[in-house]
Amino acid sequence: MPDIYVTPDAIPAAVVEEIKHSLERRAATPQQRAALTSYLSDVGFPDGARVLDIGCGTGPQARTLATWPGVAEVVGVDQLEPFLERARELAADIPNLSFQHADARELPFEDARFDVVVLHTLLTHVPGPEHVLAEVSRVLKQGGTVAIYDGDFSTMSVATSDADPLQACINAFVEGNVHDKWLVRRLPEVLGEAGFAPQAARSHGHLETASPALTKGWTERGALYMYQWGRIDEAMRDALVAECRRRIEIGAFYGFMNYVSLIASKS
Ligand SMILES: C[S@@+](CC[C@H](N)C(=O)[O-])C[C@H]1O[C@@H](n2cnc3c(N)ncnc32)[C@H](O)[C@@H]1O
């Protein structure tokens, strides 16, 4: 089943609402906040930097960027207007931050408009990431920086043994929410082909045991997908959800995914 972000107009309104909350919830976790600070510290923001956040969602990274030292202006763009509406509400008191509707592969900006472009969990969702990077290169000044942060979805796991049935939920979640789960491993090469020179690369593991803020939801959504796609019946869906909750309750849950940041300059 395709990544829901590939056909944004087909995402049911209730799912859009749920994702609005889950994006904010994810960004607010201490591990994701630390990862954002960590990779933004690898970026040399020039004084008065103009920054573009592509695939900004409800804008959690754009809000951080707007107060980052040296940054004068931040523009967030996304393909989903409901996300942008929420982003504008949440950033109402941030004067140097604005949001626009745009497709990442066809940006409504003149050449060399920005010093830094941020792609925070965008690229693995877009068919043709090379088209996004071509646009990033066009709107960046010479010597400007692209900062990419994305999931290495091949590492997403809740398994605690071989053939753990809960891992089937995670595999279904990735199938329904990610276009290319291997992309970050090919990104150094893809970035080079797009004319970017590598500056920094980091790994950011996201591990959850007690109170899993993200991985519980990924597991339960995966069970729901398998039911909606007709692969399992209602009883199996409920059993998988119950097993996930049981493990959390007895302290036996383990959820993990590695995220990767790559910083590169336009050469
Ligand atoms: C996983 S969300 C990440 C949102 C935000 N950066 C965050 O991490 O909270 C991916 C975002 O990319 C957007 N997106 C996906 N494909 C896009 C495209 N072709 N053009 C613009 N935005 C796109 C989606 O609408 C969604 O808001």
Coordinates of C-alpha atoms and ligand atoms in Angstrom, one line a residue:
M1 CA 0.0 0.0 0.0
P2 CA 1.4 3.4 -0.9
D3 CA 2.6 6.1 1.6
I4 CA -0.4 8.2 2.5
Y5 CA 1.6 11.4 1.8
V6 CA 2.0 10.5 -1.9
T7 CA -1.7 11.1 -2.4
P8 CA -2.4 13.9 0.1
D9 CA -5.9 14.6 -1.2
A10 CA -6.9 11.0 -0.4
I11 CA -6.0 11.2 3.3
P12 CA -9.2 11.0 5.3
A13 CA -10.0 14.1 7.3
A14 CA -9.9 12.2 10.6
V15 CA -6.4 10.9 9.8
V16 CA -5.2 14.4 8.9
E17 CA -6.5 15.5 12.3
E18 CA -4.7 12.7 14.0
I19 CA -1.4 13.3 12.2
K20 CA -1.5 17.0 13.2
H21 CA -1.4 15.9 16.9
S22 CA 1.1 13.1 16.3
L23 CA 3.6 15.4 14.6
E24 CA 3.5 17.8 17.5
R25 CA 3.7 14.9 20.0
R26 CA 6.7 13.5 18.2
A27 CA 8.5 16.8 18.0
A28 CA 7.9 17.4 21.8
T29 CA 9.6 14.2 22.9
P30 CA 12.9 14.8 24.7
Q31 CA 14.8 12.5 22.2
Q32 CA 13.5 14.3 19.2
R33 CA 14.1 17.8 20.7
A34 CA 17.7 16.7 21.5
A35 CA 18.2 15.4 17.9
L36 CA 16.9 18.7 16.4
T37 CA 19.3 20.7 18.6
S38 CA 22.1 18.4 17.8
Y39 CA 21.9 18.6 14.0
L40 CA 21.1 22.3 13.9
S41 CA 24.3 22.8 15.8
D42 CA 26.1 21.3 12.9
V43 CA 24.7 24.0 10.6
G44 CA 26.7 27.2 10.3
F45 CA 23.9 29.7 10.2
P46 CA 25.2 33.1 8.8
D47 CA 24.1 36.2 10.6
G48 CA 20.7 37.3 9.3
A49 CA 20.1 33.8 7.8
R50 CA 17.0 33.2 5.7
V51 CA 15.8 29.7 6.3
L52 CA 13.3 27.5 4.4
D53 CA 11.7 24.4 6.1
I54 CA 10.2 22.2 3.4
G55 CA 7.5 19.7 4.5
C56 CA 7.1 21.7 7.7
G57 CA 3.8 20.0 8.8
T58 CA 2.4 21.8 11.8
G59 CA 5.7 23.7 12.1
P60 CA 7.5 22.4 15.2
Q61 CA 11.0 22.7 13.6
A62 CA 10.2 26.0 12.0
R63 CA 9.3 27.5 15.4
T64 CA 12.6 26.3 16.8
L65 CA 14.5 27.7 13.8
A66 CA 12.8 31.1 14.1
T67 CA 14.5 31.6 17.5
W68 CA 17.8 30.0 16.5
P69 CA 20.9 32.3 16.9
G70 CA 21.6 34.2 13.7
V71 CA 18.3 33.4 12.0
A72 CA 16.4 36.4 10.7
E73 CA 13.5 34.8 8.7
V74 CA 12.0 31.3 8.4
V75 CA 9.5 30.2 5.8
G76 CA 7.7 26.8 6.2
V77 CA 6.1 25.1 3.2
D78 CA 3.9 22.0 3.0
Q79 CA 1.5 20.3 0.6
L80 CA -1.3 20.0 3.1
E81 CA -3.3 23.2 3.9
P82 CA -4.8 21.8 7.1
F83 CA -1.3 21.3 8.5
L84 CA -0.4 24.9 7.5
E85 CA -3.5 26.3 9.2
R86 CA -2.4 24.6 12.5
A87 CA 1.2 25.8 11.9
R88 CA 0.0 29.4 11.6
E89 CA -2.1 29.1 14.8
L90 CA 0.8 27.7 16.8
A91 CA 3.2 30.4 15.5
A92 CA 0.8 33.4 15.7
D93 CA 3.2 35.2 18.1
I94 CA 6.4 34.6 16.1
P95 CA 6.9 37.5 13.7
N96 CA 9.8 36.2 11.6
L97 CA 8.0 33.0 10.7
S98 CA 5.5 32.5 7.8
F99 CA 4.0 29.5 6.0
Q100 CA 3.1 28.9 2.4
H101 CA 1.4 26.1 0.5
A102 CA 3.8 24.4 -2.0
D103 CA 5.0 21.2 -3.5
A104 CA 8.6 20.4 -2.6
R105 CA 9.3 19.6 -6.2
E106 CA 8.1 23.0 -7.5
L107 CA 9.0 25.8 -5.0
P108 CA 7.4 29.2 -5.4
F109 CA 10.7 31.1 -4.7
E110 CA 13.3 32.9 -6.8
D111 CA 16.8 31.5 -7.2
A112 CA 19.3 31.9 -4.3
R113 CA 16.6 33.2 -1.9
F114 CA 17.8 31.2 1.2
D115 CA 21.0 30.5 3.2
V116 CA 19.8 27.3 4.8
V117 CA 17.1 24.7 3.8
V118 CA 15.8 22.1 6.3
L119 CA 14.1 18.9 5.3
H120 CA 12.9 17.3 8.5
T121 CA 11.4 13.9 7.8
L122 CA 10.3 14.9 4.3
L123 CA 12.4 13.1 1.8
T124 CA 11.5 9.5 2.5
H125 CA 7.9 10.4 1.7
V126 CA 8.5 12.0 -1.7
P127 CA 8.7 10.0 -5.0
G128 CA 11.6 11.5 -6.8
P129 CA 13.7 13.0 -4.0
E130 CA 16.2 14.2 -6.6
H131 CA 13.6 16.7 -7.9
V132 CA 13.3 18.1 -4.3
L133 CA 17.1 18.4 -4.1
A134 CA 17.3 20.1 -7.5
E135 CA 14.8 22.7 -6.2
V136 CA 16.7 23.0 -2.9
S137 CA 19.8 23.7 -4.8
R138 CA 18.1 26.3 -7.0
V139 CA 16.7 28.3 -4.0
L140 CA 19.9 28.1 -2.0
K141 CA 22.6 30.7 -2.3
Q142 CA 26.0 29.5 -3.5
G143 CA 27.7 27.9 -0.4
G144 CA 24.3 27.6 1.3
T145 CA 23.5 24.6 3.5
V146 CA 20.9 21.8 3.3
A147 CA 20.1 20.0 6.6
I148 CA 18.3 16.7 6.2
Y149 CA 16.9 14.7 9.1
D150 CA 15.0 11.5 8.3
G151 CA 14.2 8.0 9.6
D152 CA 16.2 5.0 8.6
F153 CA 13.0 3.0 8.5
S154 CA 14.8 -0.2 7.9
T155 CA 15.7 -0.1 11.6
M156 CA 12.2 0.5 12.9
S157 CA 11.5 -2.3 15.3
V158 CA 9.4 -3.5 18.3
A159 CA 10.6 -7.1 18.0
T160 CA 11.9 -8.8 21.1
S161 CA 12.5 -12.2 19.4
D162 CA 12.7 -13.8 15.9
A163 CA 9.3 -13.7 14.1
D164 CA 7.8 -11.5 16.8
P165 CA 4.2 -10.9 15.6
L166 CA 4.3 -7.3 16.7
Q167 CA 7.0 -6.6 14.1
A168 CA 4.4 -7.3 11.4
C169 CA 2.5 -4.2 12.7
I170 CA 5.7 -2.1 12.3
N171 CA 6.3 -3.4 8.8
A172 CA 2.7 -2.5 7.9
F173 CA 3.1 1.0 9.4
V174 CA 6.2 1.6 7.3
E175 CA 4.5 0.3 4.2
G176 CA 1.6 2.7 4.7
N177 CA 3.5 5.7 5.8
V178 CA 6.9 5.8 4.0
H179 CA 7.6 5.9 0.3
D180 CA 11.3 4.8 0.4
K181 CA 12.4 3.2 3.6
W182 CA 16.0 2.7 2.4
L183 CA 16.5 6.3 1.2
V184 CA 18.7 7.7 4.0
R185 CA 21.3 5.0 3.3
R186 CA 21.6 6.1 -0.3
L187 CA 21.4 9.8 0.6
P188 CA 25.1 10.6 0.6
E189 CA 25.3 9.4 -3.0
V190 CA 22.0 11.2 -4.0
L191 CA 23.2 14.4 -2.4
G192 CA 26.5 14.2 -4.3
E193 CA 24.7 13.7 -7.6
A194 CA 22.6 16.8 -6.8
G195 CA 25.8 18.9 -6.4
F196 CA 26.1 19.0 -2.6
A197 CA 29.3 18.4 -0.6
P198 CA 29.0 16.5 2.7
Q199 CA 29.7 18.5 5.9
A200 CA 28.4 16.3 8.8
A201 CA 26.5 13.1 9.4
R202 CA 25.0 11.8 12.7
S203 CA 22.9 9.0 13.9
H204 CA 20.1 9.7 16.4
G205 CA 18.6 6.6 18.0
H206 CA 15.0 6.9 19.3
L207 CA 14.5 4.2 22.0
E208 CA 11.3 3.7 24.0
T209 CA 10.6 1.2 26.7
A210 CA 8.2 2.5 29.5
S211 CA 5.6 5.0 28.3
P212 CA 6.3 4.7 24.5
A213 CA 5.2 8.0 23.1
L214 CA 5.7 7.1 19.4
T215 CA 6.3 3.4 19.0
K216 CA 3.0 2.3 20.6
G217 CA 1.1 4.4 18.1
W218 CA 3.1 3.1 15.2
T219 CA 2.4 -0.5 16.3
E220 CA -1.3 0.1 16.7
R221 CA -1.6 1.9 13.4
G222 CA 0.1 -0.9 11.7
A223 CA -2.4 -3.4 13.1
L224 CA -5.2 -1.1 11.9
Y225 CA -3.7 -0.9 8.4
M226 CA -3.4 -4.7 8.1
Y227 CA -7.1 -5.0 9.1
Q228 CA -8.1 -2.2 6.7
W229 CA -6.1 -3.8 3.9
G230 CA -8.0 -7.1 4.5
R231 CA -4.9 -9.0 5.6
I232 CA -6.1 -9.9 9.1
D233 CA -9.5 -10.0 10.7
E234 CA -10.9 -7.8 13.6
A235 CA -10.0 -10.4 16.2
M236 CA -6.3 -10.5 15.1
R237 CA -6.2 -6.7 15.0
D238 CA -7.5 -6.5 18.5
A239 CA -5.2 -9.2 19.7
L240 CA -2.1 -7.4 18.3
V241 CA -3.2 -4.2 20.0
A242 CA -3.8 -6.0 23.2
E243 CA -0.4 -7.7 23.0
C244 CA 1.3 -4.3 22.5
R245 CA -0.5 -2.9 25.6
R246 CA 0.2 -6.0 27.6
R247 CA 3.9 -5.6 27.0
I248 CA 3.8 -2.0 28.0
E249 CA 1.9 -2.8 31.2
I250 CA 4.4 -5.5 32.3
G251 CA 7.4 -3.5 31.3
A252 CA 8.4 -5.7 28.4
F253 CA 7.9 -3.3 25.5
Y254 CA 10.9 -2.2 23.4
G255 CA 10.5 0.2 20.5
F256 CA 13.3 1.7 18.4
M257 CA 14.2 3.6 15.3
N258 CA 17.3 5.2 14.1
Y259 CA 17.1 8.7 12.6
V260 CA 20.0 10.2 10.6
S261 CA 21.0 13.8 10.0
L262 CA 23.1 14.8 7.0
I263 CA 24.4 18.4 6.5
A264 CA 25.7 19.3 3.1
S265 CA 26.7 22.5 1.3
K266 CA 25.9 23.7 -2.2
S267 CA 29.2 23.4 -4.0
Ligands
LIG1 C1 6.3 13.1 8.4 S1 5.7 14.7 8.1 C2 6.9 15.8 8.8 C3 6.4 17.1 9.2 C4 7.4 18.0 10.0 N1 8.6 18.2 9.2 C5 7.7 17.2 11.3 O1 8.7 16.5 11.3 O2 6.9 17.3 12.2 C6 6.0 14.9 6.3 C7 5.5 16.2 5.8 O3 5.9 16.4 4.5 C8 4.8 16.9 3.7 N2 5.1 16.5 2.3 C9 5.1 15.2 1.8 N3 5.4 15.3 0.5 C10 5.4 16.6 0.2 C11 5.6 17.4 -1.0 N4 5.8 16.7 -2.2 N5 5.6 18.7 -1.0 C12 5.4 19.4 0.2 N6 5.2 18.7 1.3 C13 5.2 17.4 1.3 C14 3.6 16.2 4.3 O4 2.4 16.9 4.0 C15 4.0 16.3 5.8 O5 3.6 17.4 6.4

